[in-house]
Amino acid sequence: MAIEKIDKLLGYVSFEDEEYPFEFFQEEFQLVLFPPTKMCWQKKANIVPIYESMGNGGSKEKKWADHIKIEGVTSEDYKIIFCVLETPVNYHGFKCYEVQWYYYCRTNFGYDKIRGLRIQGPEVNYFYSPEASLKKEIEFGENNRIEKMTVSAVSGVKCEKCGRYRIEEDLQAEIKVDATSTMYFDNPATPIDALSNMYIEFSQDVDVDTVVEEFYHVKCFFMYISYRTNVTFDRLETWFINTEGKRDFSGAIVFPTKRMKESNKRCASRILDYKILEDKTAKIFEAIVDGKMEYAHLCDSIDDMRQYSQARIIMILVEFEREFMNIYGKDYGRSEKYCKTKADIIDLIEQYRADNTGDSKRYAAEIKRTIEKLDGNSFAVWVKKALLDCINAMKTFIALKYDGDQKAAIEHLSKRVGEIRNGIAHGNIDFEIKAIHLTDLEIIEEVTYAIRLKYVGVSDKNISKGIKNLFNVNIDLTETCESSE
């Protein structure tokens, strides 16, 4: 049975060897501690002016505020832990903390006995459609007109596997999705509701800090597959393994909601969904865990996806470059002799570092890093190689945007974006953007996804479908998909 959602958070927390009554304010996402006694309050209130007067005499050291955890119990008798910034606002003895997240669970479970995470939200529904939990029946009458349509809830919908990925050397996780539906007999306006769930099941019990980190990876995944940052979640629940060996959804974690839900009417289709990724989903997660992904080029919303500021153009090109190097390597396409020569030089420098100390060793390390970062080819060559490598998935999109021979089109667009990238590398950020450049950038965005999806094992047919959906390309893929099968 799932833990209840708390509408009003009140209770007691242990802080500075005392028990403080607390209240949490959801809208501000702030925790307020109330002094346990009047004497304690007067002591805290009177000492504030002293601290303020001490601070007025000189400049305060500026530094990032650290996080601390404050534990307690709620009025519903749930255990609760708040992660807060350690520097509270002290309003006449009443401390007010900015909360980063909070977690609560039933008292018979510990913070370090978590076996899995269940995620619900709009993007989860878009990734795996809740329609899997619904049964539709249509009756036709004369002239093939619909006379009756029935929608009913389906029980026992099986979980679909999305693969396993590594979090740490001794910790793995398995991803699954399913859908559930509920009948409301007392609500004629909404008699049936359906939603989807994503499950992250760990190979062993983990603590709440690991869950927080994995939620970050979950959020990054949904940002990646939707090409936008305004992803939101309705519910994040944790489960434990009870004495009967079954899942017990006895905990929930809550983060501040800083973004508005996506409002575009086509948001449900503008995503790389489960039908595209299937069990390759976990390989995207693993790339995220390994730090192979960046998100600075993503849009704030669907409506921003075709707005190209100079800053975003730079980020799109940088993201392609980073993905290319992660997947193919800096020296992709270079001769075996080139790669061996480069490796031999690096080995010689490493031996020099081992034989020397001080500045000589430090300078050698700098030279080594410079050689390691040497680009094997130009940006234009990388674009050309990526497009040719993914030509089966990309050819329809290239034909849509450019007339004539595709190889010539690839050659020309590679040269154009290469010139922009080289100009940026030499400090020219005041470049002129023409209509053809915007078309080129659309191709760069698409092929950046194509090389990653191909690398994790998605078929050419599904790559094409995914790009069409994600970037809302108005094109018929029937012929392309048939030729790819």
PDB file of C-alpha atoms in Angstrom, residues 302-431:
ATOM      1  CA  ILE A 302       8.721  23.018 -26.956  1.00  0.00           C
ATOM      2  CA  ASP A 303       7.908  26.521 -28.200  1.00  0.00           C
ATOM      3  CA  ASP A 304      11.597  27.449 -27.834  1.00  0.00           C
ATOM      4  CA  MET A 305      12.879  24.583 -29.976  1.00  0.00           C
ATOM      5  CA  ARG A 306      13.048  26.577 -33.189  1.00  0.00           C
ATOM      6  CA  GLN A 307      14.523  29.735 -31.690  1.00  0.00           C
ATOM      7  CA  TYR A 308      18.241  29.958 -32.385  1.00  0.00           C
ATOM      8  CA  SER A 309      20.118  32.566 -30.404  1.00  0.00           C
ATOM      9  CA  GLN A 310      23.876  32.827 -30.917  1.00  0.00           C
ATOM     10  CA  ALA A 311      24.446  31.266 -27.497  1.00  0.00           C
ATOM     11  CA  ARG A 312      22.227  28.302 -28.337  1.00  0.00           C
ATOM     12  CA  ILE A 313      23.878  27.838 -31.738  1.00  0.00           C
ATOM     13  CA  ILE A 314      27.229  27.576 -29.995  1.00  0.00           C
ATOM     14  CA  MET A 315      25.821  25.053 -27.499  1.00  0.00           C
ATOM     15  CA  ILE A 316      24.330  22.910 -30.289  1.00  0.00           C
ATOM     16  CA  LEU A 317      27.673  22.732 -32.102  1.00  0.00           C
ATOM     17  CA  VAL A 318      29.555  22.042 -28.864  1.00  0.00           C
ATOM     18  CA  GLU A 319      27.102  19.272 -27.967  1.00  0.00           C
ATOM     19  CA  PHE A 320      27.578  17.570 -31.341  1.00  0.00           C
ATOM     20  CA  GLU A 321      31.352  17.799 -30.922  1.00  0.00           C
ATOM     21  CA  ARG A 322      31.180  16.307 -27.428  1.00  0.00           C
ATOM     22  CA  GLU A 323      28.876  13.468 -28.507  1.00  0.00           C
ATOM     23  CA  PHE A 324      31.038  12.690 -31.522  1.00  0.00           C
ATOM     24  CA  MET A 325      34.190  12.455 -29.399  1.00  0.00           C
ATOM     25  CA  ASN A 326      32.429  10.320 -26.765  1.00  0.00           C
ATOM     26  CA  ILE A 327      31.183   7.850 -29.349  1.00  0.00           C
ATOM     27  CA  TYR A 328      33.828   7.817 -32.073  1.00  0.00           C
ATOM     28  CA  GLY A 329      36.865   9.257 -30.293  1.00  0.00           C
ATOM     29  CA  LYS A 330      39.010  12.266 -31.182  1.00  0.00           C
ATOM     30  CA  ASP A 331      41.112  10.278 -33.636  1.00  0.00           C
ATOM     31  CA  TYR A 332      38.235   8.602 -35.465  1.00  0.00           C
ATOM     32  CA  GLY A 333      39.146   8.097 -39.112  1.00  0.00           C
ATOM     33  CA  ARG A 334      42.857   8.728 -38.616  1.00  0.00           C
ATOM     34  CA  SER A 335      45.392   6.160 -39.735  1.00  0.00           C
ATOM     35  CA  GLU A 336      46.717   3.479 -37.422  1.00  0.00           C
ATOM     36  CA  LYS A 337      50.166   5.048 -37.710  1.00  0.00           C
ATOM     37  CA  TYR A 338      48.848   8.448 -36.573  1.00  0.00           C
ATOM     38  CA  CYS A 339      47.172   6.906 -33.516  1.00  0.00           C
ATOM     39  CA  LYS A 340      50.288   4.871 -32.657  1.00  0.00           C
ATOM     40  CA  THR A 341      52.566   7.914 -33.021  1.00  0.00           C
ATOM     41  CA  LYS A 342      50.320   9.951 -30.748  1.00  0.00           C
ATOM     42  CA  ALA A 343      50.226   7.153 -28.157  1.00  0.00           C
ATOM     43  CA  ASP A 344      54.028   6.743 -28.288  1.00  0.00           C
ATOM     44  CA  ILE A 345      54.572  10.475 -27.705  1.00  0.00           C
ATOM     45  CA  ILE A 346      52.217  10.407 -24.718  1.00  0.00           C
ATOM     46  CA  ASP A 347      54.110   7.394 -23.304  1.00  0.00           C
ATOM     47  CA  LEU A 348      57.426   9.235 -23.700  1.00  0.00           C
ATOM     48  CA  ILE A 349      56.053  12.274 -21.879  1.00  0.00           C
ATOM     49  CA  GLU A 350      54.721  10.043 -19.109  1.00  0.00           C
ATOM     50  CA  GLN A 351      58.162   8.477 -18.724  1.00  0.00           C
ATOM     51  CA  TYR A 352      59.690  11.979 -18.611  1.00  0.00           C
ATOM     52  CA  ARG A 353      57.263  12.907 -15.831  1.00  0.00           C
ATOM     53  CA  ALA A 354      58.277   9.816 -13.878  1.00  0.00           C
ATOM     54  CA  ASP A 355      61.972  10.751 -14.167  1.00  0.00           C
ATOM     55  CA  ASN A 356      61.571  14.407 -13.147  1.00  0.00           C
ATOM     56  CA  THR A 357      60.127  16.524 -10.347  1.00  0.00           C
ATOM     57  CA  GLY A 358      58.950  20.065  -9.705  1.00  0.00           C
ATOM     58  CA  ASP A 359      58.209  22.432 -12.584  1.00  0.00           C
ATOM     59  CA  SER A 360      59.551  20.033 -15.213  1.00  0.00           C
ATOM     60  CA  LYS A 361      57.066  17.377 -14.171  1.00  0.00           C
ATOM     61  CA  ARG A 362      54.217  19.900 -14.075  1.00  0.00           C
ATOM     62  CA  TYR A 363      55.063  21.343 -17.528  1.00  0.00           C
ATOM     63  CA  ALA A 364      55.229  17.826 -18.965  1.00  0.00           C
ATOM     64  CA  ALA A 365      51.745  17.105 -17.622  1.00  0.00           C
ATOM     65  CA  GLU A 366      50.415  20.245 -19.333  1.00  0.00           C
ATOM     66  CA  ILE A 367      52.011  19.236 -22.636  1.00  0.00           C
ATOM     67  CA  LYS A 368      50.573  15.738 -22.292  1.00  0.00           C
ATOM     68  CA  ARG A 369      47.056  17.107 -21.802  1.00  0.00           C
ATOM     69  CA  THR A 370      47.477  19.334 -24.857  1.00  0.00           C
ATOM     70  CA  ILE A 371      48.468  16.378 -27.035  1.00  0.00           C
ATOM     71  CA  GLU A 372      45.637  14.220 -25.678  1.00  0.00           C
ATOM     72  CA  LYS A 373      43.157  16.943 -26.620  1.00  0.00           C
ATOM     73  CA  LEU A 374      44.464  17.313 -30.171  1.00  0.00           C
ATOM     74  CA  ASP A 375      41.603  16.908 -32.598  1.00  0.00           C
ATOM     75  CA  GLY A 376      42.272  14.200 -35.116  1.00  0.00           C
ATOM     76  CA  ASN A 377      40.100  15.864 -37.737  1.00  0.00           C
ATOM     77  CA  SER A 378      38.306  19.134 -38.376  1.00  0.00           C
ATOM     78  CA  PHE A 379      34.743  19.784 -37.221  1.00  0.00           C
ATOM     79  CA  ALA A 380      33.537  19.625 -40.837  1.00  0.00           C
ATOM     80  CA  VAL A 381      35.056  16.162 -41.248  1.00  0.00           C
ATOM     81  CA  TRP A 382      33.320  14.989 -38.064  1.00  0.00           C
ATOM     82  CA  VAL A 383      29.929  16.213 -39.307  1.00  0.00           C
ATOM     83  CA  LYS A 384      30.439  14.455 -42.625  1.00  0.00           C
ATOM     84  CA  LYS A 385      31.503  11.202 -40.961  1.00  0.00           C
ATOM     85  CA  ALA A 386      28.522  11.257 -38.569  1.00  0.00           C
ATOM     86  CA  LEU A 387      26.016  11.862 -41.371  1.00  0.00           C
ATOM     87  CA  LEU A 388      27.474   9.167 -43.604  1.00  0.00           C
ATOM     88  CA  ASP A 389      27.615   6.716 -40.703  1.00  0.00           C
ATOM     89  CA  CYS A 390      23.917   7.339 -39.950  1.00  0.00           C
ATOM     90  CA  ILE A 391      22.846   7.833 -43.567  1.00  0.00           C
ATOM     91  CA  ASN A 392      20.101   5.172 -43.465  1.00  0.00           C
ATOM     92  CA  ALA A 393      18.394   6.974 -40.594  1.00  0.00           C
ATOM     93  CA  MET A 394      19.158  10.513 -41.804  1.00  0.00           C
ATOM     94  CA  LYS A 395      18.710  10.363 -45.589  1.00  0.00           C
ATOM     95  CA  THR A 396      15.003  11.263 -45.544  1.00  0.00           C
ATOM     96  CA  PHE A 397      15.646  14.350 -43.404  1.00  0.00           C
ATOM     97  CA  ILE A 398      18.534  15.452 -45.629  1.00  0.00           C
ATOM     98  CA  ALA A 399      16.403  15.007 -48.761  1.00  0.00           C
ATOM     99  CA  LEU A 400      13.635  17.080 -47.176  1.00  0.00           C
ATOM    100  CA  LYS A 401      15.942  20.038 -46.528  1.00  0.00           C
ATOM    101  CA  TYR A 402      18.339  19.996 -49.506  1.00  0.00           C
ATOM    102  CA  ASP A 403      17.887  19.535 -53.242  1.00  0.00           C
ATOM    103  CA  GLY A 404      20.160  17.476 -55.438  1.00  0.00           C
ATOM    104  CA  ASP A 405      22.728  14.819 -54.653  1.00  0.00           C
ATOM    105  CA  GLN A 406      22.876  13.872 -50.964  1.00  0.00           C
ATOM    106  CA  LYS A 407      26.637  13.419 -50.849  1.00  0.00           C
ATOM    107  CA  ALA A 408      27.100  16.914 -52.258  1.00  0.00           C
ATOM    108  CA  ALA A 409      24.568  18.284 -49.758  1.00  0.00           C
ATOM    109  CA  ILE A 410      26.445  16.631 -46.883  1.00  0.00           C
ATOM    110  CA  GLU A 411      29.741  18.038 -48.173  1.00  0.00           C
ATOM    111  CA  HIS A 412      28.374  21.583 -48.368  1.00  0.00           C
ATOM    112  CA  LEU A 413      26.542  21.628 -45.031  1.00  0.00           C
ATOM    113  CA  SER A 414      29.587  20.126 -43.289  1.00  0.00           C
ATOM    114  CA  LYS A 415      31.742  22.898 -44.712  1.00  0.00           C
ATOM    115  CA  ARG A 416      29.288  25.625 -43.649  1.00  0.00           C
ATOM    116  CA  VAL A 417      28.929  24.494 -40.041  1.00  0.00           C
ATOM    117  CA  GLY A 418      32.671  23.836 -39.915  1.00  0.00           C
ATOM    118  CA  GLU A 419      33.348  27.455 -40.838  1.00  0.00           C
ATOM    119  CA  ILE A 420      31.034  28.679 -38.068  1.00  0.00           C
ATOM    120  CA  ARG A 421      32.625  26.334 -35.515  1.00  0.00           C
ATOM    121  CA  ASN A 422      36.158  27.341 -36.484  1.00  0.00           C
ATOM    122  CA  GLY A 423      35.208  30.995 -36.251  1.00  0.00           C
ATOM    123  CA  ILE A 424      33.882  30.456 -32.734  1.00  0.00           C
ATOM    124  CA  ALA A 425      37.063  28.609 -31.763  1.00  0.00           C
ATOM    125  CA  HIS A 426      39.081  31.664 -32.816  1.00  0.00           C
ATOM    126  CA  GLY A 427      36.941  34.057 -30.806  1.00  0.00           C
ATOM    127  CA  ASN A 428      34.506  35.152 -33.518  1.00  0.00           C
ATOM    128  CA  ILE A 429      31.153  35.001 -31.722  1.00  0.00           C
ATOM    129  CA  ASP A 430      29.675  37.783 -33.865  1.00  0.00           C
ATOM    130  CA  PHE A 431      29.022  35.479 -36.828  1.00  0.00           C
TER     131      PHE A 431
END
